[in-house]
Amino acid sequence: MREFLRKVVGIDPEKCAPEYRVGYPGKQRTLDLSHNVILYLDDISVSFDGFKALNKLTLAIDAGELRCIIGPNGAGKTTMMDVITGKTRPDSGTAFFGQSIDLTRLSEPEIAHAGIGRKFQKPTIFQQHSVFENLELAMKTDKRVRRSLLARLRDEERDRVADTLRQIRLDTEAERPAGLLARPEAVAGNRHAAGAGAAASAARRTGRRHDRR
Amino acid sequence: MTKLFTLFLLCTCCLSAHAALDPGQVLQLANEDSSVKVAAIQKMTEAADPDAARVLKAMADGQLFLSANKVVVIDGDKAFDASTGEPIKMPGNPDSITVNNRIRGELANALAALSLFDKDVGVRLASAQELQTRVSPDLVPVLARALAKETDNAVKALLKMAHAQANLGNADPAARLAAVRVLSGSSSPNIRSALLPLTDKAKEPDNKVRYGAISAVKAIDGRLELTENLARVFSGLSLGSILLLAALGLAITYGVMGVINMAHGELLMVGAYSAYAVQSIFRNYFPNAIDWYLPAAIPVAFFAAALVGVVMERTVIRWLYGRALETLLATWGLSLVLIQAARIVFGAQNVEVSNPSWMSGGIELMPNLLLPWNRLVIIGFALFVLLLVWVLMNKTRLGMFVRAVTQNRAMAGCVGVPTSRIDTMAFGLGAGIAGLGGLALSQISNVGPDMGQGYIVDSFMVVVVGGVGQLAGAVWAALGLGIFTKLLEGWAGAVIAKIAVLVFIIVFIQKRPQGIFALKGRVIE
Amino acid sequence: MEKSFTLRVLKSLNRKSWLALGLFLAVTLVVVPVLHLLVPPENAFHVSAYAITLFGKIMCYAIVAIAMDLIWGYGGILSLGHGLFFALGGYAFGMYLMRQIGRDGSYQSDLPDFMVFLDWKKLPWYWSGSDSLWWVAFLVIVVPAIVAFIFGYFAFRSRIKGVYFSIITQALTYAAMLLFFRNETGFGGNNGFTDFKRILGYSITSPDMRLVLFGLTALMLAATLVFARWLVTSKFGRVLTAIRDAESRVMFIGYNPLWYKLFAWVISAILCGIAGALYVPQVGIINPSEMSPANSIEIAIWVAVGGRGTLIGPVIGASVVNLAKSWFTVSFPEYWLFFLGLLFILVTLLLPHGLVGLWKTLRQSRGPRT
């Protein structure tokens, strides 16, 4: 449970205070949890050329709560995720992260910074990058151009990636291109094939943001 | 009554035909002073004498000479007395009579005025049309008489204008005012410039006439602007139809199949060269039917371009499906090869493709507004090709298969659609349509190896603005871009208009990356 | 920090690469000048002026190819408008060269000949300062950068990608070409700039000046290689390739692709501008046809032939294609387009990783046996 919360919103429930800073240093937003609601969707409607994908959806998720959204095809699960992560702008309605962060006004990267991550239906990894680099890219850090140009991995960051690699048992494959792991025929044994998915989810874990769809 | 009157006039004409001209007056034609000559010409015109026409015609042709104080007409080795028209002995050394430009203009008008009394309506119409510019005030009586006698409505309308123009120089303000009123109904720039002096206080003392002239000029300006705008819209439509023809093939290959074909312009070129080849064959083997080479070229252009397209698809494009940027580069390479091939086969120079005679000329909707037949035919042809594409894509099995394959290739394969053959056929179809476009282009622009390069940017713009996969979008985009370009050209010049359109498109794509008619939807990633 | 940065730049190339780079500079800065100036023309080792101009030109193209590779090979953005930035740099420097002609033009006026021809009485405002080499050098960098920034900002912000982006860059360079073809634009219309006389008062056709330009180009090429190497091995480079491979995922782990792409795009444009500025004095002419869509798309084929996504690939590709071009256009002018066209087709069909990729495959397949 605690583990999952950490994944969903990048928040450790133990540290959960009414005011919580999220985002990387230099571009922080305040996550206001004073009413104990972490995600609040109100009256959200989305239509695509007349087709109503979401019709006045209202949903509130408390801090520390785990919710699973299920439904048949076309029920609007993905559209809801798109609204939360900024991929789709709702035609009407509001979406708030905590009390103060208006998700409908932020871009996808800004929402990711605020602490909401997502994973896609198709597994997506950076195939040309090594397993290590996949984790490095996902890591929580300052992600602006200026920083990236001069960025170097600090020792504790390197350790954290190494820990994650050990945890998902890919420490021996750290320097291999991730694309090679994703192709079962390229590598022998099931362990590696499973490892590819694990690499992706580990990347999320280190980034501490995750959503499921 | 009119009949009687005409009869009477005819009789007087016949009678006067035998009456000789006044030799003194004829002699004035040979005067040193141009003004005297002009006065004499006008006097003779007023009399509306067929003999006068004969002498003036001779004068205009430079056959009038002065010999021993007598004016003679010398035609080749024969000589006639100018005033009587009787043959005479060839004079010794005749002096030629100088005809300068002023006299020449006067003569043209005089001859036109004289032929207003011709029996043939066609001749009368032609001479009335002649009399629409710089009509001298001295023609007023002739014109009045001609007007009174005229029975044909078209000639009458023209004569009214000519009469009014002649009256503009009338000393009587009331007559000038009446003339201005008549002329304000015109829509010709010539009449506008004839009225212009009357709006000037220095030249027109009478206030009423001046105000009348000012409002008449305004009315004409309004009408001129209207025709100008109509002409612009028409040339916009024409450009739009050309863009549409160039882009329709692309709407299939790129819009529907998603293949980015940079050699599309060269498929147009193949179509245009087909027209040239068919024309050459007709010239050599069926010179009598040369006017009909164009219809014969339609299937040739379609199948030649389709064949090239099929070969392209089978050899290159097929291996690159799903790799858009590579397709772009490879098809660019194909375009270079095709250009060079055309240079080697047909030469680097532009070849001459001529319009069939039935496509030359045009319909004159208004004075100043001529709709050329070749443009009209191309607009019609564009509609025909559009209909063809629409029917093929929406009403035939092939079209259904193409749409199925492009929407979901795997599923189409599962239900038994031969996907790879459909790809080839669809690409061939798009290429063939491009060939038809090239055939149309051959009628209005240069046909040369590089001709396709000029259209590639434009056709992509049409498809992109219209929205990928949308035939209707391509139509609206082509017409819209065509008219927009021509209207801009009206006040900014061709190059600036072109740049403005490109910039507009760049901005437009930023705002609506999916084009005008794109469907919104959830993109699955 | 400063020290570690230099160190990292140094470390971004391995020992072999530094050696190769040093060798390249030694040849271009020492051997070629010696062979050109000191060895008599009849000697077999003499390097002719023609060869120096040709290789100087090719090195300019190589810089452009690296610039193209940065955004296409690493960023996955195919530009069909890079000729525009190249030409803008060339025109900016050409302005200086035109001013250096002074009164030696055919009208003996202070104004460039084409302005006298158009009956202009004074220089347009955007020509002001063009007699200063420093101001012009500034323009060479800033003008392409500004154009690229404005265009790129709007294009990337609207998430225009793939073929759409390629086509509108083509429209952009096409529009610019039409603009520069106009006499009223103030850049010499059809004929562009030519008949240059001198730089900083030194004759532009003298052997010394030729070698200076050649050497500068070689230095610039080497610097571009080191810079590009450092850029693509930095974290920035990793994010850029990540954007190429899976842009939406990059976005959802918190990087804003707009700024990454825009940065790479502007850097690429600046490199093209510098290459253009070095190109113009060596070739002696710049005209609007440099902006034609065909020229820009040719840049892409240099990169594709060499192998995109590597840095040595574009250099090899630009050299091979342009050497072939200068050979073909002299020996078989009518077959050059066939060759170029087939090159486009065959490389995309058979050599997706270019010559470098081919070399790697050959070495790998031979490796186990030997």
PDB file of C-alpha atoms in Angstrom, chain A residues 85 87 108-109 112-113 116-118 120 124-129 133-134 136-139 141-145 148-152 200 203 209, chain C residues 1 4-5 8 11 159 230-231 234-257 259-260 263:
ATOM      1  CA  THR A  85      -1.722  13.839 -17.193  1.00  0.00           C
ATOM      2  CA  LYS A  87      -2.505  14.960 -22.776  1.00  0.00           C
ATOM      3  CA  GLU A 108       2.537  17.182 -19.629  1.00  0.00           C
ATOM      4  CA  PRO A 109       6.098  17.740 -18.394  1.00  0.00           C
ATOM      5  CA  ALA A 112       5.069  15.043 -14.428  1.00  0.00           C
ATOM      6  CA  HIS A 113       7.153  17.409 -12.340  1.00  0.00           C
ATOM      7  CA  ILE A 116       1.975  12.540 -11.530  1.00  0.00           C
ATOM      8  CA  GLY A 117       3.516   9.931 -13.795  1.00  0.00           C
ATOM      9  CA  ARG A 118       2.024   7.507 -16.203  1.00  0.00           C
ATOM     10  CA  PHE A 120       1.444   3.531 -21.512  1.00  0.00           C
ATOM     11  CA  THR A 124       7.861   2.056 -24.106  1.00  0.00           C
ATOM     12  CA  ILE A 125      11.510   2.101 -23.280  1.00  0.00           C
ATOM     13  CA  PHE A 126      14.325   4.025 -24.882  1.00  0.00           C
ATOM     14  CA  GLN A 127      15.650   1.202 -27.011  1.00  0.00           C
ATOM     15  CA  GLN A 128      18.896   2.851 -28.051  1.00  0.00           C
ATOM     16  CA  HIS A 129      19.839   3.745 -24.508  1.00  0.00           C
ATOM     17  CA  GLU A 133      20.646   5.322 -18.991  1.00  0.00           C
ATOM     18  CA  ASN A 134      16.961   4.430 -19.057  1.00  0.00           C
ATOM     19  CA  GLU A 136      19.111   7.724 -15.250  1.00  0.00           C
ATOM     20  CA  LEU A 137      16.728   9.593 -17.544  1.00  0.00           C
ATOM     21  CA  ALA A 138      13.737   8.686 -15.424  1.00  0.00           C
ATOM     22  CA  MET A 139      15.360   9.735 -12.201  1.00  0.00           C
ATOM     23  CA  THR A 141      16.171  15.584 -10.922  1.00  0.00           C
ATOM     24  CA  ASP A 142      16.280  18.968 -12.586  1.00  0.00           C
ATOM     25  CA  LYS A 143      15.221  18.309 -16.139  1.00  0.00           C
ATOM     26  CA  ARG A 144      15.764  21.635 -17.871  1.00  0.00           C
ATOM     27  CA  VAL A 145      18.048  22.016 -20.878  1.00  0.00           C
ATOM     28  CA  SER A 148      21.172  18.666 -18.759  1.00  0.00           C
ATOM     29  CA  LEU A 149      23.996  20.194 -20.743  1.00  0.00           C
ATOM     30  CA  LEU A 150      26.327  20.209 -17.769  1.00  0.00           C
ATOM     31  CA  ALA A 151      24.735  17.481 -15.687  1.00  0.00           C
ATOM     32  CA  ARG A 152      26.862  14.811 -14.083  1.00  0.00           C
ATOM     33  CA  ALA A 200      10.642   0.060 -17.525  1.00  0.00           C
ATOM     34  CA  ALA A 203      12.597   3.440 -14.330  1.00  0.00           C
ATOM     35  CA  ARG A 209       5.852   8.463 -10.511  1.00  0.00           C
TER      36      ARG A 209
ATOM     37  CA  MET C   1      33.605  23.391 -12.178  1.00  0.00           C
ATOM     38  CA  SER C   4      35.965  19.616 -14.745  1.00  0.00           C
ATOM     39  CA  PHE C   5      34.025  20.950 -17.717  1.00  0.00           C
ATOM     40  CA  ARG C   8      34.787  16.394 -19.696  1.00  0.00           C
ATOM     41  CA  LYS C  11      37.150  13.062 -22.200  1.00  0.00           C
ATOM     42  CA  ARG C 159       4.128  19.625 -31.772  1.00  0.00           C
ATOM     43  CA  TRP C 230      30.602  16.658 -26.262  1.00  0.00           C
ATOM     44  CA  LEU C 231      26.957  17.603 -26.874  1.00  0.00           C
ATOM     45  CA  SER C 234      26.199  14.824 -22.403  1.00  0.00           C
ATOM     46  CA  LYS C 235      22.941  14.145 -20.684  1.00  0.00           C
ATOM     47  CA  PHE C 236      21.416  16.603 -23.116  1.00  0.00           C
ATOM     48  CA  GLY C 237      22.387  14.259 -25.938  1.00  0.00           C
ATOM     49  CA  ARG C 238      20.809  11.314 -24.165  1.00  0.00           C
ATOM     50  CA  VAL C 239      17.562  13.194 -23.683  1.00  0.00           C
ATOM     51  CA  LEU C 240      17.648  14.268 -27.331  1.00  0.00           C
ATOM     52  CA  THR C 241      17.966  10.689 -28.569  1.00  0.00           C
ATOM     53  CA  ALA C 242      15.291   9.664 -26.092  1.00  0.00           C
ATOM     54  CA  ILE C 243      12.987  12.250 -27.663  1.00  0.00           C
ATOM     55  CA  ARG C 244      13.793  10.780 -31.074  1.00  0.00           C
ATOM     56  CA  ASP C 245      12.877   7.268 -29.910  1.00  0.00           C
ATOM     57  CA  ALA C 246       9.864   7.895 -27.686  1.00  0.00           C
ATOM     58  CA  GLU C 247       8.879  11.517 -27.363  1.00  0.00           C
ATOM     59  CA  SER C 248       5.737  11.092 -25.334  1.00  0.00           C
ATOM     60  CA  ARG C 249       7.508   9.007 -22.736  1.00  0.00           C
ATOM     61  CA  VAL C 250      10.164  11.688 -22.380  1.00  0.00           C
ATOM     62  CA  MET C 251       7.376  14.145 -21.788  1.00  0.00           C
ATOM     63  CA  PHE C 252       5.732  12.017 -19.128  1.00  0.00           C
ATOM     64  CA  ILE C 253       8.929  11.610 -17.172  1.00  0.00           C
ATOM     65  CA  GLY C 254       9.164  15.349 -16.952  1.00  0.00           C
ATOM     66  CA  TYR C 255      11.397  16.660 -19.720  1.00  0.00           C
ATOM     67  CA  ASN C 256       9.931  19.338 -21.935  1.00  0.00           C
ATOM     68  CA  PRO C 257      10.868  18.282 -25.470  1.00  0.00           C
ATOM     69  CA  TRP C 259      13.334  23.281 -25.256  1.00  0.00           C
ATOM     70  CA  TYR C 260      15.527  20.299 -26.022  1.00  0.00           C
ATOM     71  CA  PHE C 263      18.193  24.135 -28.458  1.00  0.00           C
TER      72      PHE C 263
END
